[in-house]
């Protein structure tokens, strides 16, 4: 009987000891909380990663179980890195990564597996292509785009320049939306110059780039003030930076239906010069 009691007591002690060890291991493990993990649309070759750890730790990130980058050399709870993706050659556009953290005693924990999608196959660009892209980008930024203005009486030609002032983070390809300022000059019209301020929202569509509804307020500075809802369709990209789009816009001044006019335009969109939030 005493032998049986000793065996039962031993089993109870082993069970309690096992629970205690599990509790200690859970308390001792370091949790990883990813805050930001994205590729900005205006810089598709840079991966931004930031995360917190539940305890001070050193950290590194490993892509596709092959490419390793050190994030924090010293013990810290806040970790942040920007990685130049042109230094790696991934096998596909879907890239997985795991974060490894090391505590003050040398214990190592790994996070769950995360994934992101490349905007393009990352390759180092030749210097000539880079110069060409800069020249083209500067030209796009400076030049206005053509607009056909349709009124009840006559049609006019217009030039419009839009600048994306503030963009709001969305996918790796496009922001969720942006606030833009726009100046237009209509040749031969009674009301020639207009300034607009409005918001455009992005809805990415398979087969094309996006559909973008928007709403603007406008003024000609001499009392012709109104509202202009619009719809843009992004068709395809150039240099993976600029998107060719067409836009329809309806302009109206409340209470003066005879002043309403329509616009059909062709343009290039880029958020390269925009501030991101």
PDB file of C-alpha atoms in Angstrom:
ATOM      1  CA  UNK A   1       0.000   0.000   0.000  1.00  0.00           C
ATOM      2  CA  UNK A   2       2.823   2.345   0.868  1.00  0.00           C
ATOM      3  CA  UNK A   3       4.446   1.628  -2.473  1.00  0.00           C
ATOM      4  CA  UNK A   4       1.212   2.546  -4.320  1.00  0.00           C
ATOM      5  CA  UNK A   5       0.909   5.773  -2.337  1.00  0.00           C
ATOM      6  CA  UNK A   6       4.472   6.673  -3.216  1.00  0.00           C
ATOM      7  CA  UNK A   7       3.813   6.071  -6.924  1.00  0.00           C
ATOM      8  CA  UNK A   8       0.650   8.212  -6.841  1.00  0.00           C
ATOM      9  CA  UNK A   9       2.488  10.983  -4.992  1.00  0.00           C
ATOM     10  CA  UNK A  10       5.339  10.851  -7.525  1.00  0.00           C
ATOM     11  CA  UNK A  11       2.898  11.152 -10.464  1.00  0.00           C
ATOM     12  CA  UNK A  12       1.219  14.149  -8.826  1.00  0.00           C
ATOM     13  CA  UNK A  13       4.588  15.861  -8.319  1.00  0.00           C
ATOM     14  CA  UNK A  14       5.623  15.220 -11.932  1.00  0.00           C
ATOM     15  CA  UNK A  15       2.311  16.604 -13.218  1.00  0.00           C
ATOM     16  CA  UNK A  16       2.572  19.755 -11.105  1.00  0.00           C
ATOM     17  CA  UNK A  17       6.195  20.173 -12.165  1.00  0.00           C
ATOM     18  CA  UNK A  18       5.192  19.865 -15.837  1.00  0.00           C
ATOM     19  CA  UNK A  19       2.526  22.546 -15.498  1.00  0.00           C
ATOM     20  CA  UNK A  20       4.999  24.811 -13.738  1.00  0.00           C
ATOM     21  CA  UNK A  21       7.541  24.357 -16.527  1.00  0.00           C
ATOM     22  CA  UNK A  22       4.923  25.090 -19.203  1.00  0.00           C
ATOM     23  CA  UNK A  23       3.813  28.226 -17.388  1.00  0.00           C
ATOM     24  CA  UNK A  24       7.404  29.369 -17.066  1.00  0.00           C
ATOM     25  CA  UNK A  25       8.073  28.707 -20.770  1.00  0.00           C
ATOM     26  CA  UNK A  26       4.978  30.647 -21.776  1.00  0.00           C
ATOM     27  CA  UNK A  27       5.903  33.545 -19.504  1.00  0.00           C
ATOM     28  CA  UNK A  28       9.504  33.441 -20.721  1.00  0.00           C
ATOM     29  CA  UNK A  29       8.657  33.442 -24.451  1.00  0.00           C
ATOM     30  CA  UNK A  30       8.816  36.719 -26.375  1.00  0.00           C
ATOM     31  CA  UNK A  31       5.783  37.771 -28.384  1.00  0.00           C
ATOM     32  CA  UNK A  32       6.201  39.666 -31.676  1.00  0.00           C
ATOM     33  CA  UNK A  33       3.616  42.287 -32.656  1.00  0.00           C
ATOM     34  CA  UNK A  34       3.967  43.503 -36.262  1.00  0.00           C
ATOM     35  CA  UNK A  35       2.907  47.144 -36.664  1.00  0.00           C
ATOM     36  CA  UNK A  36       3.810  47.961 -40.284  1.00  0.00           C
ATOM     37  CA  UNK A  37       4.709  45.626 -43.127  1.00  0.00           C
ATOM     38  CA  UNK A  38       4.410  47.218 -46.562  1.00  0.00           C
ATOM     39  CA  UNK A  39       6.012  48.325 -49.819  1.00  0.00           C
ATOM     40  CA  UNK A  40       5.121  51.970 -50.594  1.00  0.00           C
ATOM     41  CA  UNK A  41       3.583  52.519 -54.059  1.00  0.00           C
ATOM     42  CA  UNK A  42       6.054  55.301 -54.845  1.00  0.00           C
ATOM     43  CA  UNK A  43       9.092  53.163 -53.957  1.00  0.00           C
ATOM     44  CA  UNK A  44       8.395  49.532 -54.958  1.00  0.00           C
ATOM     45  CA  UNK A  45      11.940  48.291 -54.243  1.00  0.00           C
ATOM     46  CA  UNK A  46      11.905  49.024 -50.488  1.00  0.00           C
ATOM     47  CA  UNK A  47      10.214  46.854 -47.861  1.00  0.00           C
ATOM     48  CA  UNK A  48       9.245  48.613 -44.620  1.00  0.00           C
ATOM     49  CA  UNK A  49       8.936  46.545 -41.456  1.00  0.00           C
ATOM     50  CA  UNK A  50       8.311  47.645 -37.873  1.00  0.00           C
ATOM     51  CA  UNK A  51       7.282  45.582 -34.865  1.00  0.00           C
ATOM     52  CA  UNK A  52       7.302  45.465 -31.070  1.00  0.00           C
ATOM     53  CA  UNK A  53       8.400  42.663 -28.753  1.00  0.00           C
ATOM     54  CA  UNK A  54       6.928  41.881 -25.346  1.00  0.00           C
ATOM     55  CA  UNK A  55      10.445  41.943 -23.825  1.00  0.00           C
ATOM     56  CA  UNK A  56      13.690  43.682 -24.863  1.00  0.00           C
ATOM     57  CA  UNK A  57      15.346  41.558 -27.542  1.00  0.00           C
ATOM     58  CA  UNK A  58      17.713  41.489 -30.474  1.00  0.00           C
ATOM     59  CA  UNK A  59      16.033  40.681 -33.788  1.00  0.00           C
ATOM     60  CA  UNK A  60      16.462  39.631 -37.385  1.00  0.00           C
ATOM     61  CA  UNK A  61      14.140  38.828 -40.279  1.00  0.00           C
ATOM     62  CA  UNK A  62      14.555  35.954 -42.762  1.00  0.00           C
ATOM     63  CA  UNK A  63      12.882  35.983 -46.195  1.00  0.00           C
ATOM     64  CA  UNK A  64      11.958  32.701 -47.895  1.00  0.00           C
ATOM     65  CA  UNK A  65      14.152  30.858 -45.356  1.00  0.00           C
ATOM     66  CA  UNK A  66      17.151  32.188 -47.281  1.00  0.00           C
ATOM     67  CA  UNK A  67      17.740  35.952 -47.099  1.00  0.00           C
ATOM     68  CA  UNK A  68      18.616  37.207 -43.619  1.00  0.00           C
ATOM     69  CA  UNK A  69      18.654  40.836 -42.412  1.00  0.00           C
ATOM     70  CA  UNK A  70      19.581  42.046 -38.959  1.00  0.00           C
ATOM     71  CA  UNK A  71      16.991  44.425 -37.520  1.00  0.00           C
ATOM     72  CA  UNK A  72      18.144  45.263 -33.961  1.00  0.00           C
ATOM     73  CA  UNK A  73      21.711  44.625 -32.795  1.00  0.00           C
ATOM     74  CA  UNK A  74      20.955  45.775 -29.252  1.00  0.00           C
ATOM     75  CA  UNK A  75      18.195  44.742 -26.856  1.00  0.00           C
ATOM     76  CA  UNK A  76      15.058  46.747 -27.633  1.00  0.00           C
ATOM     77  CA  UNK A  77      11.276  46.479 -27.554  1.00  0.00           C
ATOM     78  CA  UNK A  78      10.823  48.588 -30.699  1.00  0.00           C
ATOM     79  CA  UNK A  79      12.239  47.304 -33.996  1.00  0.00           C
ATOM     80  CA  UNK A  80      12.268  48.983 -37.390  1.00  0.00           C
ATOM     81  CA  UNK A  81      14.016  48.403 -40.727  1.00  0.00           C
ATOM     82  CA  UNK A  82      13.869  49.405 -44.396  1.00  0.00           C
ATOM     83  CA  UNK A  83      15.191  46.704 -46.729  1.00  0.00           C
ATOM     84  CA  UNK A  84      16.406  47.288 -50.278  1.00  0.00           C
ATOM     85  CA  UNK A  85      14.787  44.423 -52.194  1.00  0.00           C
ATOM     86  CA  UNK A  86      17.063  44.869 -55.214  1.00  0.00           C
ATOM     87  CA  UNK A  87      19.751  43.023 -53.239  1.00  0.00           C
ATOM     88  CA  UNK A  88      17.701  39.822 -53.273  1.00  0.00           C
ATOM     89  CA  UNK A  89      16.407  37.496 -55.971  1.00  0.00           C
ATOM     90  CA  UNK A  90      13.107  35.986 -54.952  1.00  0.00           C
ATOM     91  CA  UNK A  91      11.634  32.951 -56.668  1.00  0.00           C
ATOM     92  CA  UNK A  92       8.107  34.382 -56.828  1.00  0.00           C
ATOM     93  CA  UNK A  93       6.154  37.548 -56.111  1.00  0.00           C
ATOM     94  CA  UNK A  94       4.738  36.060 -52.913  1.00  0.00           C
ATOM     95  CA  UNK A  95       7.486  36.344 -50.315  1.00  0.00           C
ATOM     96  CA  UNK A  96       7.258  34.788 -46.853  1.00  0.00           C
ATOM     97  CA  UNK A  97       9.256  35.944 -43.865  1.00  0.00           C
ATOM     98  CA  UNK A  98       9.828  34.998 -40.239  1.00  0.00           C
ATOM     99  CA  UNK A  99      11.091  37.223 -37.426  1.00  0.00           C
ATOM    100  CA  UNK A 100      13.622  35.780 -34.971  1.00  0.00           C
ATOM    101  CA  UNK A 101      14.182  37.414 -31.572  1.00  0.00           C
ATOM    102  CA  UNK A 102      16.874  36.742 -28.958  1.00  0.00           C
ATOM    103  CA  UNK A 103      16.423  37.648 -25.286  1.00  0.00           C
ATOM    104  CA  UNK A 104      19.082  38.797 -22.809  1.00  0.00           C
ATOM    105  CA  UNK A 105      19.903  35.189 -21.842  1.00  0.00           C
ATOM    106  CA  UNK A 106      20.421  34.061 -25.416  1.00  0.00           C
ATOM    107  CA  UNK A 107      17.065  32.311 -25.783  1.00  0.00           C
ATOM    108  CA  UNK A 108      15.668  32.472 -29.317  1.00  0.00           C
ATOM    109  CA  UNK A 109      12.019  32.633 -30.338  1.00  0.00           C
ATOM    110  CA  UNK A 110      10.517  32.809 -33.804  1.00  0.00           C
ATOM    111  CA  UNK A 111       7.328  34.500 -34.922  1.00  0.00           C
ATOM    112  CA  UNK A 112       4.588  33.041 -37.047  1.00  0.00           C
ATOM    113  CA  UNK A 113       5.129  33.103 -40.807  1.00  0.00           C
ATOM    114  CA  UNK A 114       4.105  36.333 -42.557  1.00  0.00           C
ATOM    115  CA  UNK A 115       3.823  37.109 -46.260  1.00  0.00           C
ATOM    116  CA  UNK A 116       3.843  40.053 -48.651  1.00  0.00           C
ATOM    117  CA  UNK A 117       3.585  40.432 -52.421  1.00  0.00           C
ATOM    118  CA  UNK A 118       6.161  42.153 -54.600  1.00  0.00           C
ATOM    119  CA  UNK A 119       4.949  44.883 -56.928  1.00  0.00           C
ATOM    120  CA  UNK A 120       7.259  43.600 -59.632  1.00  0.00           C
ATOM    121  CA  UNK A 121      10.142  41.251 -60.159  1.00  0.00           C
ATOM    122  CA  UNK A 122      12.931  43.100 -58.357  1.00  0.00           C
ATOM    123  CA  UNK A 123      15.935  43.803 -60.544  1.00  0.00           C
ATOM    124  CA  UNK A 124      18.710  46.361 -60.390  1.00  0.00           C
ATOM    125  CA  UNK A 125      18.032  49.052 -62.981  1.00  0.00           C
ATOM    126  CA  UNK A 126      20.777  50.249 -65.229  1.00  0.00           C
ATOM    127  CA  UNK A 127      21.879  53.814 -64.704  1.00  0.00           C
ATOM    128  CA  UNK A 128      20.581  54.882 -68.118  1.00  0.00           C
ATOM    129  CA  UNK A 129      17.092  53.580 -67.275  1.00  0.00           C
ATOM    130  CA  UNK A 130      17.181  55.389 -63.947  1.00  0.00           C
ATOM    131  CA  UNK A 131      18.086  58.694 -65.627  1.00  0.00           C
ATOM    132  CA  UNK A 132      15.342  58.145 -68.205  1.00  0.00           C
ATOM    133  CA  UNK A 133      12.803  57.495 -65.438  1.00  0.00           C
ATOM    134  CA  UNK A 134      13.824  60.686 -63.612  1.00  0.00           C
ATOM    135  CA  UNK A 135      13.541  62.758 -66.789  1.00  0.00           C
ATOM    136  CA  UNK A 136      10.179  61.251 -67.637  1.00  0.00           C
ATOM    137  CA  UNK A 137       8.934  61.745 -64.076  1.00  0.00           C
ATOM    138  CA  UNK A 138       9.944  65.402 -64.111  1.00  0.00           C
ATOM    139  CA  UNK A 139       8.186  65.907 -67.430  1.00  0.00           C
ATOM    140  CA  UNK A 140       4.998  64.256 -66.167  1.00  0.00           C
ATOM    141  CA  UNK A 141       5.055  66.358 -63.011  1.00  0.00           C
ATOM    142  CA  UNK A 142       5.407  69.644 -64.940  1.00  0.00           C
ATOM    143  CA  UNK A 143       3.133  69.066 -67.933  1.00  0.00           C
ATOM    144  CA  UNK A 144      -0.707  69.395 -67.696  1.00  0.00           C
ATOM    145  CA  UNK A 145      -3.038  66.892 -69.328  1.00  0.00           C
ATOM    146  CA  UNK A 146      -5.620  67.590 -72.067  1.00  0.00           C
ATOM    147  CA  UNK A 147      -9.356  67.894 -71.368  1.00  0.00           C
ATOM    148  CA  UNK A 148     -12.419  68.117 -73.589  1.00  0.00           C
ATOM    149  CA  UNK A 149     -14.979  70.496 -72.025  1.00  0.00           C
ATOM    150  CA  UNK A 150     -18.582  69.968 -73.145  1.00  0.00           C
ATOM    151  CA  UNK A 151     -21.268  72.624 -72.538  1.00  0.00           C
ATOM    152  CA  UNK A 152     -24.834  72.992 -73.847  1.00  0.00           C
ATOM    153  CA  UNK A 153     -23.701  75.612 -76.364  1.00  0.00           C
ATOM    154  CA  UNK A 154     -20.151  74.712 -77.373  1.00  0.00           C
ATOM    155  CA  UNK A 155     -17.172  72.462 -76.723  1.00  0.00           C
ATOM    156  CA  UNK A 156     -13.801  73.755 -75.533  1.00  0.00           C
ATOM    157  CA  UNK A 157     -10.258  72.551 -75.061  1.00  0.00           C
ATOM    158  CA  UNK A 158      -8.706  72.742 -71.621  1.00  0.00           C
ATOM    159  CA  UNK A 159      -5.396  72.010 -69.923  1.00  0.00           C
ATOM    160  CA  UNK A 160      -5.426  70.784 -66.339  1.00  0.00           C
ATOM    161  CA  UNK A 161      -2.669  70.101 -63.828  1.00  0.00           C
ATOM    162  CA  UNK A 162      -3.433  67.933 -60.792  1.00  0.00           C
ATOM    163  CA  UNK A 163      -1.094  67.417 -57.833  1.00  0.00           C
ATOM    164  CA  UNK A 164      -1.717  64.679 -55.256  1.00  0.00           C
ATOM    165  CA  UNK A 165      -1.054  66.494 -51.986  1.00  0.00           C
ATOM    166  CA  UNK A 166      -1.840  63.888 -49.331  1.00  0.00           C
ATOM    167  CA  UNK A 167      -2.205  60.128 -49.848  1.00  0.00           C
ATOM    168  CA  UNK A 168      -3.590  57.576 -47.415  1.00  0.00           C
ATOM    169  CA  UNK A 169      -1.941  54.173 -47.215  1.00  0.00           C
ATOM    170  CA  UNK A 170      -3.746  51.341 -48.941  1.00  0.00           C
ATOM    171  CA  UNK A 171      -2.273  48.371 -50.806  1.00  0.00           C
ATOM    172  CA  UNK A 172       1.311  48.005 -52.025  1.00  0.00           C
ATOM    173  CA  UNK A 173       0.170  49.232 -55.464  1.00  0.00           C
ATOM    174  CA  UNK A 174      -2.052  52.216 -54.712  1.00  0.00           C
ATOM    175  CA  UNK A 175      -3.098  54.330 -51.747  1.00  0.00           C
ATOM    176  CA  UNK A 176      -6.638  53.954 -50.431  1.00  0.00           C
ATOM    177  CA  UNK A 177      -7.255  57.516 -51.626  1.00  0.00           C
ATOM    178  CA  UNK A 178      -5.707  60.948 -51.906  1.00  0.00           C
ATOM    179  CA  UNK A 179      -6.466  64.652 -51.601  1.00  0.00           C
ATOM    180  CA  UNK A 180      -5.521  66.648 -54.691  1.00  0.00           C
ATOM    181  CA  UNK A 181      -5.329  70.252 -55.811  1.00  0.00           C
ATOM    182  CA  UNK A 182      -5.995  71.019 -59.468  1.00  0.00           C
ATOM    183  CA  UNK A 183      -5.740  74.068 -61.696  1.00  0.00           C
ATOM    184  CA  UNK A 184      -7.547  74.234 -65.062  1.00  0.00           C
ATOM    185  CA  UNK A 185      -7.514  76.716 -67.943  1.00  0.00           C
ATOM    186  CA  UNK A 186     -10.342  76.512 -70.513  1.00  0.00           C
ATOM    187  CA  UNK A 187      -9.455  78.164 -73.814  1.00  0.00           C
ATOM    188  CA  UNK A 188     -12.124  80.424 -75.342  1.00  0.00           C
ATOM    189  CA  UNK A 189     -14.648  80.015 -72.510  1.00  0.00           C
ATOM    190  CA  UNK A 190     -16.292  82.820 -70.559  1.00  0.00           C
ATOM    191  CA  UNK A 191     -15.059  81.215 -67.342  1.00  0.00           C
ATOM    192  CA  UNK A 192     -11.457  80.319 -68.093  1.00  0.00           C
ATOM    193  CA  UNK A 193      -9.611  79.517 -64.869  1.00  0.00           C
ATOM    194  CA  UNK A 194     -10.641  77.110 -62.134  1.00  0.00           C
ATOM    195  CA  UNK A 195      -9.046  75.851 -58.946  1.00  0.00           C
ATOM    196  CA  UNK A 196     -10.253  72.545 -57.481  1.00  0.00           C
ATOM    197  CA  UNK A 197      -9.669  70.726 -54.225  1.00  0.00           C
ATOM    198  CA  UNK A 198     -11.046  67.237 -53.782  1.00  0.00           C
ATOM    199  CA  UNK A 199     -10.732  63.639 -52.641  1.00  0.00           C
ATOM    200  CA  UNK A 200     -10.340  60.607 -54.930  1.00  0.00           C
ATOM    201  CA  UNK A 201     -10.852  57.047 -53.683  1.00  0.00           C
ATOM    202  CA  UNK A 202      -9.140  53.967 -55.204  1.00  0.00           C
ATOM    203  CA  UNK A 203     -10.875  50.672 -55.898  1.00  0.00           C
ATOM    204  CA  UNK A 204      -8.446  48.203 -57.476  1.00  0.00           C
ATOM    205  CA  UNK A 205     -10.005  46.104 -60.241  1.00  0.00           C
ATOM    206  CA  UNK A 206      -8.714  42.866 -61.744  1.00  0.00           C
ATOM    207  CA  UNK A 207      -7.867  43.204 -65.449  1.00  0.00           C
ATOM    208  CA  UNK A 208      -7.213  46.945 -65.229  1.00  0.00           C
ATOM    209  CA  UNK A 209      -5.564  49.061 -62.551  1.00  0.00           C
ATOM    210  CA  UNK A 210      -8.389  50.776 -60.677  1.00  0.00           C
ATOM    211  CA  UNK A 211     -11.685  52.646 -60.633  1.00  0.00           C
ATOM    212  CA  UNK A 212     -11.587  55.930 -58.731  1.00  0.00           C
ATOM    213  CA  UNK A 213     -14.701  57.921 -57.779  1.00  0.00           C
ATOM    214  CA  UNK A 214     -14.050  61.416 -56.482  1.00  0.00           C
ATOM    215  CA  UNK A 215     -15.655  64.641 -55.347  1.00  0.00           C
ATOM    216  CA  UNK A 216     -14.262  68.160 -55.706  1.00  0.00           C
ATOM    217  CA  UNK A 217     -15.147  71.721 -54.846  1.00  0.00           C
ATOM    218  CA  UNK A 218     -14.167  74.372 -57.397  1.00  0.00           C
ATOM    219  CA  UNK A 219     -14.024  78.135 -57.879  1.00  0.00           C
ATOM    220  CA  UNK A 220     -13.037  80.576 -60.619  1.00  0.00           C
ATOM    221  CA  UNK A 221     -12.361  83.310 -58.013  1.00  0.00           C
ATOM    222  CA  UNK A 222     -15.106  85.557 -59.475  1.00  0.00           C
ATOM    223  CA  UNK A 223     -18.230  83.995 -57.999  1.00  0.00           C
ATOM    224  CA  UNK A 224     -18.544  80.823 -60.105  1.00  0.00           C
ATOM    225  CA  UNK A 225     -18.294  78.219 -57.345  1.00  0.00           C
ATOM    226  CA  UNK A 226     -19.566  74.669 -57.474  1.00  0.00           C
ATOM    227  CA  UNK A 227     -19.166  70.930 -56.991  1.00  0.00           C
ATOM    228  CA  UNK A 228     -17.739  68.368 -59.410  1.00  0.00           C
ATOM    229  CA  UNK A 229     -18.208  64.614 -58.895  1.00  0.00           C
ATOM    230  CA  UNK A 230     -15.985  62.479 -61.111  1.00  0.00           C
ATOM    231  CA  UNK A 231     -15.026  58.935 -62.065  1.00  0.00           C
ATOM    232  CA  UNK A 232     -11.572  57.857 -63.245  1.00  0.00           C
ATOM    233  CA  UNK A 233     -10.429  54.534 -64.699  1.00  0.00           C
ATOM    234  CA  UNK A 234      -6.764  53.560 -64.468  1.00  0.00           C
ATOM    235  CA  UNK A 235      -5.896  51.391 -67.463  1.00  0.00           C
ATOM    236  CA  UNK A 236      -2.207  50.437 -67.332  1.00  0.00           C
ATOM    237  CA  UNK A 237       1.151  51.446 -65.893  1.00  0.00           C
ATOM    238  CA  UNK A 238       4.193  53.069 -67.512  1.00  0.00           C
ATOM    239  CA  UNK A 239       7.623  52.431 -65.934  1.00  0.00           C
ATOM    240  CA  UNK A 240       5.693  50.826 -63.058  1.00  0.00           C
ATOM    241  CA  UNK A 241       5.327  54.338 -61.603  1.00  0.00           C
ATOM    242  CA  UNK A 242       2.751  56.194 -63.721  1.00  0.00           C
ATOM    243  CA  UNK A 243      -0.771  55.021 -64.490  1.00  0.00           C
ATOM    244  CA  UNK A 244      -2.586  56.058 -67.676  1.00  0.00           C
ATOM    245  CA  UNK A 245      -6.177  56.970 -66.841  1.00  0.00           C
ATOM    246  CA  UNK A 246      -9.307  58.480 -68.372  1.00  0.00           C
ATOM    247  CA  UNK A 247     -11.695  60.623 -66.360  1.00  0.00           C
ATOM    248  CA  UNK A 248     -15.259  61.879 -66.645  1.00  0.00           C
ATOM    249  CA  UNK A 249     -16.314  64.847 -64.509  1.00  0.00           C
ATOM    250  CA  UNK A 250     -19.599  66.710 -64.127  1.00  0.00           C
ATOM    251  CA  UNK A 251     -19.360  70.318 -62.939  1.00  0.00           C
ATOM    252  CA  UNK A 252     -22.342  72.227 -61.624  1.00  0.00           C
ATOM    253  CA  UNK A 253     -23.100  75.417 -59.732  1.00  0.00           C
ATOM    254  CA  UNK A 254     -26.085  74.907 -57.402  1.00  0.00           C
ATOM    255  CA  UNK A 255     -29.089  76.861 -58.621  1.00  0.00           C
ATOM    256  CA  UNK A 256     -27.695  77.545 -62.126  1.00  0.00           C
ATOM    257  CA  UNK A 257     -28.254  74.475 -64.294  1.00  0.00           C
ATOM    258  CA  UNK A 258     -27.390  76.462 -67.429  1.00  0.00           C
ATOM    259  CA  UNK A 259     -23.811  76.714 -66.137  1.00  0.00           C
ATOM    260  CA  UNK A 260     -23.306  72.959 -65.904  1.00  0.00           C
ATOM    261  CA  UNK A 261     -20.542  71.451 -68.016  1.00  0.00           C
ATOM    262  CA  UNK A 262     -18.877  68.071 -68.562  1.00  0.00           C
ATOM    263  CA  UNK A 263     -15.212  67.116 -68.857  1.00  0.00           C
ATOM    264  CA  UNK A 264     -13.499  64.110 -70.451  1.00  0.00           C
ATOM    265  CA  UNK A 265      -9.766  63.895 -69.880  1.00  0.00           C
ATOM    266  CA  UNK A 266      -6.703  61.716 -70.391  1.00  0.00           C
ATOM    267  CA  UNK A 267      -3.900  61.814 -67.844  1.00  0.00           C
ATOM    268  CA  UNK A 268      -1.089  60.133 -65.939  1.00  0.00           C
ATOM    269  CA  UNK A 269      -1.384  59.449 -62.219  1.00  0.00           C
ATOM    270  CA  UNK A 270       1.524  59.180 -59.799  1.00  0.00           C
ATOM    271  CA  UNK A 271       1.735  59.673 -56.038  1.00  0.00           C
ATOM    272  CA  UNK A 272       5.515  60.116 -56.156  1.00  0.00           C
ATOM    273  CA  UNK A 273       5.395  63.683 -54.844  1.00  0.00           C
ATOM    274  CA  UNK A 274       2.602  63.067 -52.340  1.00  0.00           C
ATOM    275  CA  UNK A 275       2.838  63.034 -48.523  1.00  0.00           C
ATOM    276  CA  UNK A 276       1.718  59.668 -47.097  1.00  0.00           C
ATOM    277  CA  UNK A 277      -0.356  59.116 -43.960  1.00  0.00           C
TER     278      UNK A 277
END
